[in-house]
PDB file of C-alpha atoms in Angstrom:
ATOM      1  CA  UNK A  11      94.094  68.149  97.438  1.00  0.00           C
ATOM      2  CA  UNK A  12      95.822  71.451  96.462  1.00  0.00           C
ATOM      3  CA  UNK A  13      99.466  71.984  97.973  1.00  0.00           C
ATOM      4  CA  UNK A  14      98.317  75.324  99.417  1.00  0.00           C
ATOM      5  CA  UNK A  15      95.284  73.679 101.055  1.00  0.00           C
ATOM      6  CA  UNK A  16      97.413  71.037 102.509  1.00  0.00           C
ATOM      7  CA  UNK A  17      99.833  73.793 104.106  1.00  0.00           C
ATOM      8  CA  UNK A  18      96.809  75.646 105.216  1.00  0.00           C
ATOM      9  CA  UNK A  19      95.336  72.593 107.020  1.00  0.00           C
ATOM     10  CA  UNK A  20      98.608  71.786 108.639  1.00  0.00           C
ATOM     11  CA  UNK A  21      98.944  75.526 109.882  1.00  0.00           C
ATOM     12  CA  UNK A  22      95.435  75.445 111.357  1.00  0.00           C
ATOM     13  CA  UNK A  23      96.105  71.882 113.096  1.00  0.00           C
ATOM     14  CA  UNK A  24      99.310  73.330 114.679  1.00  0.00           C
ATOM     15  CA  UNK A  25      97.694  76.604 115.705  1.00  0.00           C
ATOM     16  CA  UNK A  26      94.727  74.606 117.261  1.00  0.00           C
ATOM     17  CA  UNK A  27      97.237  72.127 119.226  1.00  0.00           C
ATOM     18  CA  UNK A  28      99.075  75.516 120.483  1.00  0.00           C
ATOM     19  CA  UNK A  29      95.823  76.979 121.585  1.00  0.00           C
ATOM     20  CA  UNK A  30      96.045  79.991 119.233  1.00  0.00           C
ATOM     21  CA  UNK A  31      92.580  79.049 117.799  1.00  0.00           C
ATOM     22  CA  UNK A  32      89.449  77.782 119.400  1.00  0.00           C
ATOM     23  CA  UNK A  33      87.966  76.654 116.223  1.00  0.00           C
ATOM     24  CA  UNK A  34      88.459  76.753 112.307  1.00  0.00           C
ATOM     25  CA  UNK A  35      86.669  75.812 109.211  1.00  0.00           C
ATOM     26  CA  UNK A  36      87.837  75.555 105.583  1.00  0.00           C
ATOM     27  CA  UNK A  37      85.412  75.358 102.642  1.00  0.00           C
ATOM     28  CA  UNK A  38      85.535  72.333 100.869  1.00  0.00           C
ATOM     29  CA  UNK A  39      83.353  73.537  97.834  1.00  0.00           C
ATOM     30  CA  UNK A  40      82.264  76.619  96.171  1.00  0.00           C
ATOM     31  CA  UNK A  41      78.971  76.483  97.948  1.00  0.00           C
ATOM     32  CA  UNK A  42      80.588  76.254 101.214  1.00  0.00           C
ATOM     33  CA  UNK A  43      83.030  79.249 100.203  1.00  0.00           C
ATOM     34  CA  UNK A  44      79.901  81.362  99.463  1.00  0.00           C
ATOM     35  CA  UNK A  45      78.075  80.291 102.585  1.00  0.00           C
ATOM     36  CA  UNK A  46      81.081  81.542 104.652  1.00  0.00           C
ATOM     37  CA  UNK A  47      81.325  84.609 103.013  1.00  0.00           C
ATOM     38  CA  UNK A  48      77.558  85.083 103.456  1.00  0.00           C
ATOM     39  CA  UNK A  49      78.024  84.767 107.223  1.00  0.00           C
ATOM     40  CA  UNK A  50      80.861  87.353 107.180  1.00  0.00           C
ATOM     41  CA  UNK A  51      78.730  89.855 105.244  1.00  0.00           C
ATOM     42  CA  UNK A  52      75.741  89.559 107.451  1.00  0.00           C
ATOM     43  CA  UNK A  53      77.760  90.272 110.793  1.00  0.00           C
ATOM     44  CA  UNK A  54      76.970  93.960 110.567  1.00  0.00           C
ATOM     45  CA  UNK A  55      73.221  93.485 109.761  1.00  0.00           C
ATOM     46  CA  UNK A  56      72.998  91.041 112.851  1.00  0.00           C
ATOM     47  CA  UNK A  57      74.646  93.789 114.945  1.00  0.00           C
ATOM     48  CA  UNK A  58      72.038  96.321 113.702  1.00  0.00           C
ATOM     49  CA  UNK A  59      69.297  94.290 114.848  1.00  0.00           C
ATOM     50  CA  UNK A  60      70.949  94.083 118.377  1.00  0.00           C
ATOM     51  CA  UNK A  61      70.957  97.867 118.760  1.00  0.00           C
ATOM     52  CA  UNK A  62      73.754 100.495 118.686  1.00  0.00           C
ATOM     53  CA  UNK A  63      77.597  99.600 118.846  1.00  0.00           C
ATOM     54  CA  UNK A  64      80.716 101.541 118.903  1.00  0.00           C
ATOM     55  CA  UNK A  65      82.524 100.762 115.466  1.00  0.00           C
ATOM     56  CA  UNK A  66      86.065 100.991 114.402  1.00  0.00           C
ATOM     57  CA  UNK A  67      87.787 100.314 111.267  1.00  0.00           C
ATOM     58  CA  UNK A  68      91.259 100.039 112.199  1.00  0.00           C
ATOM     59  CA  UNK A  69      94.429  98.264 111.028  1.00  0.00           C
ATOM     60  CA  UNK A  70      97.485  96.682 112.293  1.00  0.00           C
ATOM     61  CA  UNK A  71     100.536  94.783 110.883  1.00  0.00           C
ATOM     62  CA  UNK A  72      99.117  91.176 110.202  1.00  0.00           C
ATOM     63  CA  UNK A  73     101.769  89.739 112.477  1.00  0.00           C
ATOM     64  CA  UNK A  74     100.454  91.892 115.382  1.00  0.00           C
ATOM     65  CA  UNK A  75      96.557  91.239 115.183  1.00  0.00           C
ATOM     66  CA  UNK A  76      96.649  88.660 117.805  1.00  0.00           C
ATOM     67  CA  UNK A  77      98.418  91.019 120.159  1.00  0.00           C
ATOM     68  CA  UNK A  78      95.997  93.796 119.240  1.00  0.00           C
ATOM     69  CA  UNK A  79      92.909  91.518 119.756  1.00  0.00           C
ATOM     70  CA  UNK A  80      94.229  90.374 123.311  1.00  0.00           C
ATOM     71  CA  UNK A  81      95.587  93.808 124.480  1.00  0.00           C
ATOM     72  CA  UNK A  82      92.509  95.973 123.424  1.00  0.00           C
ATOM     73  CA  UNK A  83      90.167  93.405 124.724  1.00  0.00           C
ATOM     74  CA  UNK A  84      92.022  93.191 128.272  1.00  0.00           C
ATOM     75  CA  UNK A  85      92.108  97.068 128.391  1.00  0.00           C
ATOM     76  CA  UNK A  86      88.388  97.399 127.346  1.00  0.00           C
ATOM     77  CA  UNK A  87      87.225  94.716 129.864  1.00  0.00           C
ATOM     78  CA  UNK A  88      89.040  96.758 132.618  1.00  0.00           C
ATOM     79  CA  UNK A  89      87.357  99.796 131.877  1.00  0.00           C
ATOM     80  CA  UNK A  90      84.103  98.400 130.864  1.00  0.00           C
ATOM     81  CA  UNK A  91      83.309  95.030 132.477  1.00  0.00           C
ATOM     82  CA  UNK A  92      81.203  92.930 130.324  1.00  0.00           C
ATOM     83  CA  UNK A  93      81.933  94.549 127.090  1.00  0.00           C
ATOM     84  CA  UNK A  94      81.434  92.455 124.072  1.00  0.00           C
ATOM     85  CA  UNK A  95      83.869  92.558 121.169  1.00  0.00           C
ATOM     86  CA  UNK A  96      82.826  91.533 117.595  1.00  0.00           C
ATOM     87  CA  UNK A  97      86.108  91.694 115.632  1.00  0.00           C
ATOM     88  CA  UNK A  98      86.016  90.663 111.988  1.00  0.00           C
ATOM     89  CA  UNK A  99      87.448  91.932 108.744  1.00  0.00           C
ATOM     90  CA  UNK A 100      90.167  91.684 106.136  1.00  0.00           C
ATOM     91  CA  UNK A 101      92.599  89.762 108.288  1.00  0.00           C
ATOM     92  CA  UNK A 102      94.830  89.195 105.359  1.00  0.00           C
ATOM     93  CA  UNK A 103      95.778  92.973 105.195  1.00  0.00           C
ATOM     94  CA  UNK A 104      95.529  93.748 108.748  1.00  0.00           C
ATOM     95  CA  UNK A 105      92.219  95.636 108.301  1.00  0.00           C
ATOM     96  CA  UNK A 106      89.565  94.797 111.191  1.00  0.00           C
ATOM     97  CA  UNK A 107      86.289  95.849 111.907  1.00  0.00           C
ATOM     98  CA  UNK A 108      86.332  96.209 115.790  1.00  0.00           C
ATOM     99  CA  UNK A 109      82.838  96.748 117.124  1.00  0.00           C
ATOM    100  CA  UNK A 110      81.955  97.052 120.800  1.00  0.00           C
ATOM    101  CA  UNK A 111      78.685  96.752 122.416  1.00  0.00           C
ATOM    102  CA  UNK A 112      77.075  95.146 125.600  1.00  0.00           C
ATOM    103  CA  UNK A 113      74.490  92.273 125.132  1.00  0.00           C
ATOM    104  CA  UNK A 114      71.900  94.383 126.984  1.00  0.00           C
ATOM    105  CA  UNK A 115      70.433  97.191 124.971  1.00  0.00           C
ATOM    106  CA  UNK A 116      69.823  99.391 127.989  1.00  0.00           C
ATOM    107  CA  UNK A 117      73.530  99.062 128.758  1.00  0.00           C
ATOM    108  CA  UNK A 118      74.475 100.238 125.454  1.00  0.00           C
ATOM    109  CA  UNK A 119      72.700 103.375 126.033  1.00  0.00           C
ATOM    110  CA  UNK A 120      75.111 104.028 128.627  1.00  0.00           C
ATOM    111  CA  UNK A 121      78.211 102.926 126.499  1.00  0.00           C
ATOM    112  CA  UNK A 122      77.383 105.114 123.502  1.00  0.00           C
ATOM    113  CA  UNK A 123      78.324 108.473 125.667  1.00  0.00           C
ATOM    114  CA  UNK A 124      81.427 106.925 126.602  1.00  0.00           C
ATOM    115  CA  UNK A 125      82.706 106.555 122.969  1.00  0.00           C
ATOM    116  CA  UNK A 126      85.597 109.126 123.282  1.00  0.00           C
ATOM    117  CA  UNK A 127      86.993 106.973 126.208  1.00  0.00           C
ATOM    118  CA  UNK A 128      86.490 103.562 124.308  1.00  0.00           C
ATOM    119  CA  UNK A 129      88.054 105.059 121.167  1.00  0.00           C
ATOM    120  CA  UNK A 130      90.836 106.199 123.203  1.00  0.00           C
ATOM    121  CA  UNK A 131      91.636 102.750 124.460  1.00  0.00           C
ATOM    122  CA  UNK A 132      91.281 101.097 120.959  1.00  0.00           C
ATOM    123  CA  UNK A 133      93.211 103.709 119.230  1.00  0.00           C
ATOM    124  CA  UNK A 134      96.044 103.809 121.987  1.00  0.00           C
ATOM    125  CA  UNK A 135      96.550 100.053 121.362  1.00  0.00           C
ATOM    126  CA  UNK A 136      96.485 100.539 117.535  1.00  0.00           C
ATOM    127  CA  UNK A 137      99.093 103.331 117.726  1.00  0.00           C
ATOM    128  CA  UNK A 138     101.199 101.168 120.106  1.00  0.00           C
ATOM    129  CA  UNK A 139     101.329  98.449 117.317  1.00  0.00           C
ATOM    130  CA  UNK A 140     102.045 100.852 114.461  1.00  0.00           C
ATOM    131  CA  UNK A 141      98.588 100.648 113.043  1.00  0.00           C
ATOM    132  CA  UNK A 142      96.142 103.129 111.786  1.00  0.00           C
ATOM    133  CA  UNK A 143      93.100 104.289 113.465  1.00  0.00           C
ATOM    134  CA  UNK A 144      91.310 104.376 109.944  1.00  0.00           C
ATOM    135  CA  UNK A 145      91.682 101.592 107.246  1.00  0.00           C
ATOM    136  CA  UNK A 146      89.269 101.073 104.423  1.00  0.00           C
ATOM    137  CA  UNK A 147      86.511 103.832 105.102  1.00  0.00           C
ATOM    138  CA  UNK A 148      88.910 106.719 105.732  1.00  0.00           C
ATOM    139  CA  UNK A 149      89.101 109.269 108.513  1.00  0.00           C
ATOM    140  CA  UNK A 150      85.610 110.879 107.812  1.00  0.00           C
ATOM    141  CA  UNK A 151      84.355 113.670 110.003  1.00  0.00           C
ATOM    142  CA  UNK A 152      84.147 111.833 113.244  1.00  0.00           C
ATOM    143  CA  UNK A 153      87.799 110.991 113.347  1.00  0.00           C
ATOM    144  CA  UNK A 154      89.372 114.510 112.595  1.00  0.00           C
ATOM    145  CA  UNK A 155      90.218 115.040 116.298  1.00  0.00           C
ATOM    146  CA  UNK A 156      91.681 111.417 116.581  1.00  0.00           C
ATOM    147  CA  UNK A 157      93.639 111.888 113.291  1.00  0.00           C
ATOM    148  CA  UNK A 158      95.166 114.906 114.773  1.00  0.00           C
ATOM    149  CA  UNK A 159      95.949 113.310 118.145  1.00  0.00           C
ATOM    150  CA  UNK A 160      97.660 110.213 116.610  1.00  0.00           C
ATOM    151  CA  UNK A 161      99.196 111.566 113.466  1.00  0.00           C
ATOM    152  CA  UNK A 162     102.590 113.044 113.586  1.00  0.00           C
ATOM    153  CA  UNK A 163     102.494 116.827 113.112  1.00  0.00           C
ATOM    154  CA  UNK A 164     104.903 116.576 110.100  1.00  0.00           C
ATOM    155  CA  UNK A 165     102.966 114.092 108.383  1.00  0.00           C
ATOM    156  CA  UNK A 166      99.860 116.307 109.017  1.00  0.00           C
ATOM    157  CA  UNK A 167     101.555 119.391 107.546  1.00  0.00           C
ATOM    158  CA  UNK A 168     102.632 117.408 104.370  1.00  0.00           C
ATOM    159  CA  UNK A 169      98.893 116.240 104.033  1.00  0.00           C
ATOM    160  CA  UNK A 170      97.741 119.838 104.034  1.00  0.00           C
ATOM    161  CA  UNK A 171     100.294 120.722 101.663  1.00  0.00           C
ATOM    162  CA  UNK A 172      99.290 118.049  99.402  1.00  0.00           C
ATOM    163  CA  UNK A 173      95.817 119.034  99.550  1.00  0.00           C
ATOM    164  CA  UNK A 174      96.504 122.532  98.720  1.00  0.00           C
ATOM    165  CA  UNK A 175      98.691 121.502  95.702  1.00  0.00           C
ATOM    166  CA  UNK A 176      95.784 119.122  94.447  1.00  0.00           C
ATOM    167  CA  UNK A 177      92.929 121.487  95.361  1.00  0.00           C
ATOM    168  CA  UNK A 178      94.081 125.075  95.391  1.00  0.00           C
ATOM    169  CA  UNK A 179      90.532 126.248  95.646  1.00  0.00           C
ATOM    170  CA  UNK A 180      89.484 124.020  98.223  1.00  0.00           C
ATOM    171  CA  UNK A 181      86.530 122.531  96.117  1.00  0.00           C
ATOM    172  CA  UNK A 182      86.863 118.824  97.097  1.00  0.00           C
ATOM    173  CA  UNK A 183      85.438 118.340 100.467  1.00  0.00           C
ATOM    174  CA  UNK A 184      85.699 121.905 101.670  1.00  0.00           C
ATOM    175  CA  UNK A 185      86.593 122.242 105.358  1.00  0.00           C
ATOM    176  CA  UNK A 186      86.071 118.545 106.205  1.00  0.00           C
ATOM    177  CA  UNK A 187      89.394 117.190 107.345  1.00  0.00           C
ATOM    178  CA  UNK A 188      92.271 119.515 105.961  1.00  0.00           C
ATOM    179  CA  UNK A 189      91.384 123.133 106.093  1.00  0.00           C
TER     180      UNK A 189
END
């Protein structure tokens, strides 16, 4: 057994004993590793089959991931009883895909109009934990107002100045985020 694997197994056993984990699995071969990755990659596809969900691509410091999951889940459940959290991603760098829906597609139709309230709950927790409301996929057009809400005005001003310096004619994504 490789030394790193042994250390990881000990850490997982300790986390299980302390109630920090419900379950864990380590691949014992390349085929098992590929099968685990296939499961991870199919999460989004499985969610699409169930219907619509509110998706977040956030990041928090790795050490604060458990705190984020617990606090955001508690706050969402209080506001939207029965909400289902599907959280997965690149935990090693703090990037999480945090998707929310109800098991019942009819109930989801009532959740989607509540997206701003859901986002506020999730993003407030992210902000409190010194995270980012947008990780690997960027701000995009849907999060522009969220960026303005959470980003320090000095940082926003610096971003605008850098944009002007690098793109003085406004040719790159004109009017999308920074005007």
